Amino acid sequence: MPQFAWTQQMRTISGALHTLEDRVAHGDLAVEGLEEFKSAVDDLRLRAWGLLMATNADDYRVFQERFRIRRGKEICQTLGADLRAGTVSGQHPELPGSQEAAQELAAAANEARQQAY
């Protein structure tokens, strides 16, 4: 049985998302098919989560922890890159709270790592 090409599927989805973002950024707010795209991505995410849970049922807590840590890392890295590139404005009133939360997370991660070893 051929292996499912996750990487290629994600590139396709990512390309479609970038196209939609570009259209919205250029003023085409009523992007046809946007709701269907969102629904399809949500469905993919939920199905993938279900499959991952089924394959990791014996170690659910560790799997969930790793998933949350990886997702948090990805969000932080992407937001940092967007702020540096100027694609996200530094004028958002939420930024000081986000910065404080990131600092608290860094401190908690340091403490947790020290206690683990």
XYZ file of C-alpha atoms in Angstrom:
117
model
C 0.000 0.000 0.000
C 1.510 3.370 -0.974
C 2.285 5.772 1.834
C 0.060 8.856 2.078
C 1.950 11.949 0.933
C 1.308 14.215 3.950
C 3.969 16.701 2.955
C 2.536 17.201 -0.527
C -0.998 17.509 0.847
C 0.125 20.161 3.343
C 1.928 22.088 0.595
C -1.269 22.091 -1.446
C -3.319 23.338 1.498
C -0.670 25.924 2.373
C -0.590 27.182 -1.214
C -4.356 27.544 -1.272
C -4.271 29.416 2.022
C -1.591 31.821 0.750
C -3.679 32.478 -2.360
C -6.714 33.271 -0.207
C -4.633 35.512 2.078
C -3.280 37.420 -0.930
C -6.772 37.956 -2.317
C -8.067 39.205 1.033
C -5.001 41.451 1.446
C -5.756 43.029 -1.926
C -9.305 43.897 -0.941
C -11.185 40.854 -2.189
C -12.896 40.222 1.159
C -15.665 38.105 -0.299
C -13.394 35.295 -1.412
C -15.584 32.666 -2.973
C -15.063 29.270 -1.381
C -13.402 30.624 1.782
C -16.003 29.096 4.094
C -15.727 25.733 2.333
C -11.939 25.900 2.576
C -12.123 26.655 6.305
C -14.540 23.794 6.803
C -12.286 21.392 4.886
C -9.216 22.422 6.903
C -11.162 22.024 10.159
C -12.311 18.588 9.062
C -8.756 17.584 8.106
C -7.452 18.790 11.462
C -10.105 16.898 13.410
C -9.593 13.707 11.403
C -5.811 13.913 11.801
C -6.229 14.505 15.538
C -8.483 11.446 15.756
C -5.981 9.295 13.877
C -3.131 10.489 16.048
C -5.134 9.787 19.185
C -5.942 6.290 17.978
C -2.299 5.507 17.231
C -1.104 6.924 20.551
C -3.891 5.734 22.844
C -1.424 3.990 25.191
C 0.477 7.196 25.824
C -2.249 9.817 25.472
C -0.945 12.269 28.093
C 2.596 12.379 26.681
C 1.263 12.692 23.139
C -1.013 15.568 24.144
C 1.830 17.349 25.963
C 4.149 17.041 22.960
C 1.415 18.244 20.609
C 0.708 21.324 22.743
C 4.405 22.165 23.119
C 5.067 21.803 19.387
C 2.002 23.882 18.486
C 2.958 26.603 20.977
C 6.501 26.674 19.606
C 5.194 26.949 16.052
C 2.853 29.806 16.966
C 5.618 31.710 18.793
C 8.101 31.262 15.946
C 5.611 32.315 13.287
C 4.384 35.350 15.225
C 7.986 36.403 15.953
C 8.916 36.105 12.280
C 5.809 38.048 11.238
C 6.581 40.833 13.723
C 10.191 41.044 12.495
C 9.074 41.081 8.854
C 6.448 43.721 9.541
C 3.563 41.552 8.345
C 2.031 41.933 11.830
C 1.892 45.454 13.230
C 3.729 46.295 16.432
C 0.824 48.574 17.383
C -1.568 45.865 18.543
C -2.659 46.441 22.149
C -2.413 42.672 22.752
C 1.365 42.621 22.244
C 2.420 43.604 25.801
C 0.231 40.823 27.230
C 1.622 38.381 24.687
C 5.161 39.401 25.589
C 4.426 38.909 29.288
C 2.870 35.495 28.615
C 5.925 34.474 26.551
C 8.249 35.530 29.363
C 6.183 33.576 31.897
C 6.254 30.545 29.604
C 10.041 30.788 29.244
C 10.454 30.934 33.027
C 8.076 27.997 33.573
C 9.865 25.951 30.895
C 13.217 26.618 32.575
C 11.857 25.561 35.969
C 10.230 22.425 34.554
C 13.423 21.396 32.736
C 15.525 21.900 35.862
C 13.128 19.806 37.951
C 13.074 17.054 35.323
C 16.823 16.463 35.523
